[in-house]
XYZ file of C-alpha atoms in Angstrom:
338
model
C 87.534 4.449 39.193
C 85.556 5.879 36.380
C 82.259 4.352 35.394
C 81.852 3.415 31.750
C 80.055 6.019 29.730
C 76.833 4.833 28.057
C 77.026 4.476 24.348
C 75.167 6.701 21.942
C 72.713 3.937 20.986
C 71.923 3.201 24.637
C 71.233 6.842 25.398
C 68.995 7.152 22.341
C 66.955 4.089 23.223
C 66.487 5.251 26.816
C 65.410 8.683 25.640
C 62.887 7.119 23.294
C 61.512 4.994 26.095
C 61.140 8.060 28.275
C 59.529 9.974 25.414
C 56.870 7.374 24.644
C 56.213 6.352 28.234
C 52.893 7.889 29.412
C 53.245 10.227 32.334
C 51.239 9.591 35.508
C 49.213 12.759 34.946
C 48.215 11.704 31.423
C 47.455 8.085 32.268
C 45.273 9.127 35.180
C 42.627 10.442 32.771
C 42.694 7.388 30.475
C 40.607 4.296 31.009
C 42.753 1.459 32.327
C 40.887 -0.999 30.094
C 41.690 1.095 27.016
C 45.454 0.987 27.813
C 45.503 -2.800 27.739
C 46.087 -4.441 24.370
C 43.444 -7.202 24.841
C 40.766 -4.528 25.218
C 41.873 -2.796 22.035
C 41.961 -6.082 20.170
C 38.473 -6.946 21.409
C 37.070 -3.582 20.286
C 38.704 -3.834 16.873
C 37.479 -7.398 16.401
C 33.954 -6.344 17.329
C 34.040 -3.505 14.796
C 35.422 -5.722 12.028
C 32.859 -8.452 12.718
C 30.031 -5.914 12.656
C 31.160 -4.542 9.294
C 31.498 -8.081 7.927
C 27.964 -8.939 8.997
C 26.545 -5.789 7.387
C 28.396 -6.399 4.132
C 27.212 -10.005 4.151
C 23.603 -8.864 4.595
C 23.979 -6.462 1.673
C 24.770 -9.332 -0.692
C 21.776 -10.670 -2.612
C 20.802 -13.963 -0.993
C 18.734 -15.002 -3.996
C 18.221 -14.152 -7.614
C 17.532 -10.371 -7.897
C 15.104 -11.083 -10.746
C 12.942 -13.145 -8.411
C 10.084 -11.156 -6.860
C 8.782 -12.647 -3.628
C 5.194 -12.118 -2.421
C 4.399 -10.421 0.867
C 3.381 -13.453 2.916
C 3.425 -12.005 6.436
C 1.942 -8.937 8.157
C 4.167 -5.874 8.391
C 4.169 -3.032 10.882
C 4.889 -2.412 14.570
C 3.376 -4.534 17.360
C 2.146 -1.633 19.527
C -0.759 0.698 18.645
C 0.427 4.145 17.536
C -0.221 7.317 19.516
C -0.400 10.909 18.260
C 2.872 12.740 18.798
C 5.123 9.692 18.571
C 8.161 9.623 16.254
C 8.272 13.391 15.992
C 12.072 13.453 15.810
C 12.262 15.936 18.705
C 14.539 15.042 21.612
C 12.418 15.372 24.771
C 15.109 14.225 27.215
C 16.151 16.457 30.096
C 19.709 17.684 30.533
C 20.291 15.105 33.270
C 19.080 12.271 31.027
C 21.287 13.490 28.197
C 24.296 13.605 30.529
C 23.613 10.079 31.802
C 23.255 8.793 28.249
C 26.484 10.504 27.245
C 28.447 8.651 29.928
C 26.676 5.325 29.312
C 29.137 2.972 27.617
C 26.451 0.551 26.381
C 24.606 3.337 24.590
C 27.870 4.447 23.023
C 28.273 0.943 21.616
C 24.738 1.080 20.216
C 25.403 4.406 18.521
C 28.676 3.042 17.168
C 26.895 0.100 15.562
C 24.381 2.461 13.944
C 27.182 4.618 12.549
C 29.000 1.558 11.224
C 25.801 0.363 9.558
C 25.257 3.737 7.922
C 28.876 3.862 6.756
C 28.687 0.364 5.276
C 25.486 1.150 3.346
C 26.270 1.976 -0.315
C 25.155 5.447 -1.336
C 23.531 4.342 -4.623
C 22.074 1.093 -3.282
C 18.433 2.165 -3.629
C 18.998 3.499 -7.140
C 20.790 0.344 -8.242
C 17.898 -1.778 -6.988
C 15.420 0.051 -9.206
C 16.704 -1.759 -12.303
C 14.863 -4.897 -11.140
C 11.063 -4.699 -11.529
C 11.297 -0.875 -11.433
C 12.223 -1.028 -7.767
C 9.395 -3.323 -6.705
C 10.489 -4.987 -3.459
C 7.568 -7.405 -3.076
C 4.371 -8.423 -4.801
C 1.148 -7.488 -3.042
C -0.881 -10.263 -1.373
C -4.082 -11.411 -3.008
C -6.015 -11.139 0.270
C -5.922 -8.837 3.258
C -4.210 -9.900 6.454
C -6.284 -11.283 9.286
C -7.358 -8.741 11.885
C -5.907 -10.685 14.828
C -2.545 -11.110 13.056
C -2.155 -7.621 11.577
C 0.382 -5.109 12.869
C 0.120 -1.339 13.186
C 1.262 1.531 11.007
C 3.604 3.731 13.099
C 2.691 7.328 13.727
C 4.360 10.040 11.658
C 4.465 13.737 12.448
C 4.607 16.469 9.830
C 2.896 19.494 8.374
C -0.193 19.368 6.167
C -1.493 21.486 3.323
C -4.240 22.773 5.604
C -1.820 23.810 8.395
C 1.740 24.099 7.041
C 3.059 25.842 10.184
C 1.689 23.270 12.633
C 2.687 19.679 13.381
C 0.023 17.050 12.794
C -0.019 13.295 13.454
C -1.144 10.707 10.941
C -2.774 8.610 13.677
C -5.332 11.343 14.365
C -6.416 11.210 10.704
C -6.395 7.412 10.360
C -8.433 6.534 13.431
C -12.039 5.414 12.883
C -11.540 5.497 9.106
C -10.578 3.040 6.351
C -7.619 4.628 4.621
C -5.472 4.095 1.570
C -2.118 5.521 2.635
C 0.415 6.422 -0.066
C 3.981 6.828 1.227
C 6.656 8.163 -1.121
C 9.714 10.366 -1.396
C 10.075 12.095 -4.725
C 8.040 12.633 -7.856
C 8.859 9.269 -9.421
C 7.675 7.384 -6.340
C 4.515 9.486 -6.239
C 3.683 8.501 -9.812
C 4.120 4.862 -8.833
C 1.565 5.139 -6.041
C -0.903 6.709 -8.459
C -0.973 3.481 -10.466
C -2.861 2.009 -7.492
C -5.155 4.849 -6.440
C -5.455 7.341 -9.302
C -8.831 7.787 -10.940
C -7.448 7.131 -14.421
C -5.441 4.075 -13.409
C -8.090 2.544 -11.167
C -11.584 3.835 -12.079
C -13.366 1.100 -10.093
C -11.712 2.246 -6.890
C -12.553 5.882 -7.618
C -16.200 4.979 -8.196
C -16.329 3.011 -4.935
C -14.894 5.935 -2.974
C -17.264 8.413 -4.608
C -20.297 6.334 -3.617
C -18.980 5.926 -0.093
C -18.438 9.686 0.208
C -22.038 10.371 -0.773
C -23.219 7.992 1.926
C -20.892 9.506 4.528
C -18.754 6.375 4.763
C -15.286 5.862 6.257
C -13.158 5.627 3.083
C -10.399 8.165 2.532
C -7.028 8.694 0.837
C -3.979 9.844 2.790
C -0.618 10.904 1.318
C 2.665 10.976 3.248
C 5.588 12.684 1.535
C 8.810 11.848 3.408
C 11.585 14.341 2.740
C 14.526 14.004 5.116
C 16.514 16.600 3.186
C 15.635 20.071 4.441
C 16.347 21.596 1.018
C 13.732 19.398 -0.694
C 11.307 20.033 2.150
C 11.810 23.765 1.665
C 11.102 23.428 -2.060
C 7.893 21.509 -1.331
C 6.845 24.172 1.152
C 7.536 26.881 -1.433
C 5.313 25.214 -4.045
C 2.507 24.172 -1.680
C 0.142 26.460 -3.553
C 0.477 24.335 -6.683
C 0.023 21.143 -4.672
C -3.192 22.535 -3.179
C -4.581 23.287 -6.645
C -4.150 19.633 -7.637
C -6.283 18.439 -4.700
C -9.664 19.169 -3.225
C -9.987 21.418 -0.207
C -11.154 18.560 2.026
C -8.024 16.559 1.118
C -5.563 19.211 2.322
C -5.550 17.870 5.881
C -4.692 14.388 4.537
C -1.474 15.399 2.752
C 1.543 15.205 5.104
C 5.092 16.423 4.581
C 7.308 14.542 7.060
C 10.900 15.613 7.690
C 11.951 13.936 10.941
C 11.231 10.841 12.957
C 11.158 8.224 10.174
C 14.174 6.040 10.912
C 15.624 3.160 8.898
C 14.327 0.708 11.490
C 10.801 2.075 11.071
C 11.040 1.767 7.298
C 12.108 -1.853 7.605
C 9.150 -2.701 9.852
C 6.632 -1.437 7.285
C 8.387 -3.044 4.305
C 10.008 0.058 2.795
C 13.081 -1.700 1.480
C 13.797 1.005 -1.102
C 13.483 4.686 -0.219
C 13.183 5.672 -3.913
C 10.023 3.613 -4.447
C 6.413 4.419 -3.556
C 4.326 2.237 -1.253
C 0.571 1.893 -0.751
C -1.033 0.596 2.450
C -4.617 -0.334 3.220
C -5.155 0.658 6.867
C -8.243 -0.119 8.917
C -9.948 2.010 11.589
C -7.526 0.774 14.291
C -4.444 1.838 12.286
C -3.582 -1.769 11.383
C -1.944 -2.536 8.028
C -4.221 -5.016 6.280
C -2.663 -4.895 2.790
C 0.405 -3.385 1.122
C 1.770 -2.794 -2.372
C 5.012 -1.389 -3.749
C 6.201 0.433 -6.884
C 3.950 0.182 -9.963
C 0.743 -1.817 -9.701
C 1.180 -5.243 -11.283
C -1.484 -7.439 -12.802
C -4.108 -8.363 -10.234
C -2.861 -6.015 -7.493
C -5.422 -3.285 -8.171
C -8.216 -5.863 -8.035
C -6.809 -7.207 -4.762
C -6.811 -3.683 -3.295
C -10.446 -3.117 -4.276
C -11.507 -6.528 -2.919
C -9.707 -5.867 0.355
C -11.452 -2.531 0.703
C -14.866 -4.161 0.220
C -14.094 -6.684 2.952
C -12.978 -3.932 5.298
C -16.183 -1.993 4.600
C -18.226 -5.048 5.547
C -16.174 -5.616 8.694
C -16.437 -1.925 9.609
C -20.232 -2.088 9.310
C -20.386 -5.162 11.539
C -18.068 -3.583 14.075
C -20.185 -0.428 14.265
C -23.362 -2.450 14.635
C -21.877 -4.478 17.473
C -20.687 -1.300 19.178
C -24.151 0.254 18.847
C -25.858 -2.820 20.343
C -23.335 -2.949 23.191
C -23.940 0.732 23.943
C -27.713 0.174 24.046
C -27.285 -2.737 26.444
C -25.012 -0.668 28.644
C -27.534 2.179 28.790
C -30.409 -0.164 29.585
C -28.708 -1.840 32.565
C -29.052 1.055 35.051
C -32.740 1.433 34.175
C -33.402 -2.253 34.856
C -31.672 -1.928 38.186
C -33.838 1.031 39.217
C -37.020 -0.842 38.293
C -36.007 -3.776 40.422
């Protein structure tokens, strides 16, 4: 008795099933969770929800013409240290291997990539049409010392040592500094409306008197250029930049290429990378005042008033430190007399 021959359609369907069925050798190298449809649906839902949240955050929550004041301290909660945020990977090969096979860290990197992909390319430029890119109005008073946060360390080359890496924390410690942070010529001109001698002669006079007395006031410039081509152009024309500044100011001009992440910019209030920012930093690297874009009415006066208050506080702090040191030196002598 002859068995019935399979039809052409049946043979085709069976061959297709065999063709698309994963072999045991191939499936052995694939994660079992990835082969299950619920896992794939969960991953896709997570990705879609992340993109939806990012796009929702990009929408203006209020009127773009409304300029809000800076009502809270900005910065990082931990004191900065020289050498931090250099952008150099100091992990060992074993640590890199462990991180490569860490699924949780892969998810974190995926979220960062999704956030970068969802960010519009011309977002910063489009935001400059409102208030010339001003993201916040400067406060009328400086932040309290016990509530202030710290300016993160940045590593880059200076005009004095273009082939060496220098940290901003080493320059800011034990000084009262006006730090100008910008990226590009337009942003640099915006910061000059706060600190330039022509735009703010009262501030220039105050700093000149303090320099004669050997005081702590200084100006620091940080030029952030993540693009290596622009950084190369700046390095090529460093001679012209040196001619525009005094010799003693060369060590206070930084060109930073790496280490400044988007998270760091958000912590110090840099909501627009095309805009210049000015920070008043005390001798402990704490941000006590901040301004953005062009100086508005009353902001230059607020900067000068904040600097006077910091000078008074710096004098009191040094006097207390001197008295404490004298008391500490006198204690062993009293003990010997007894």
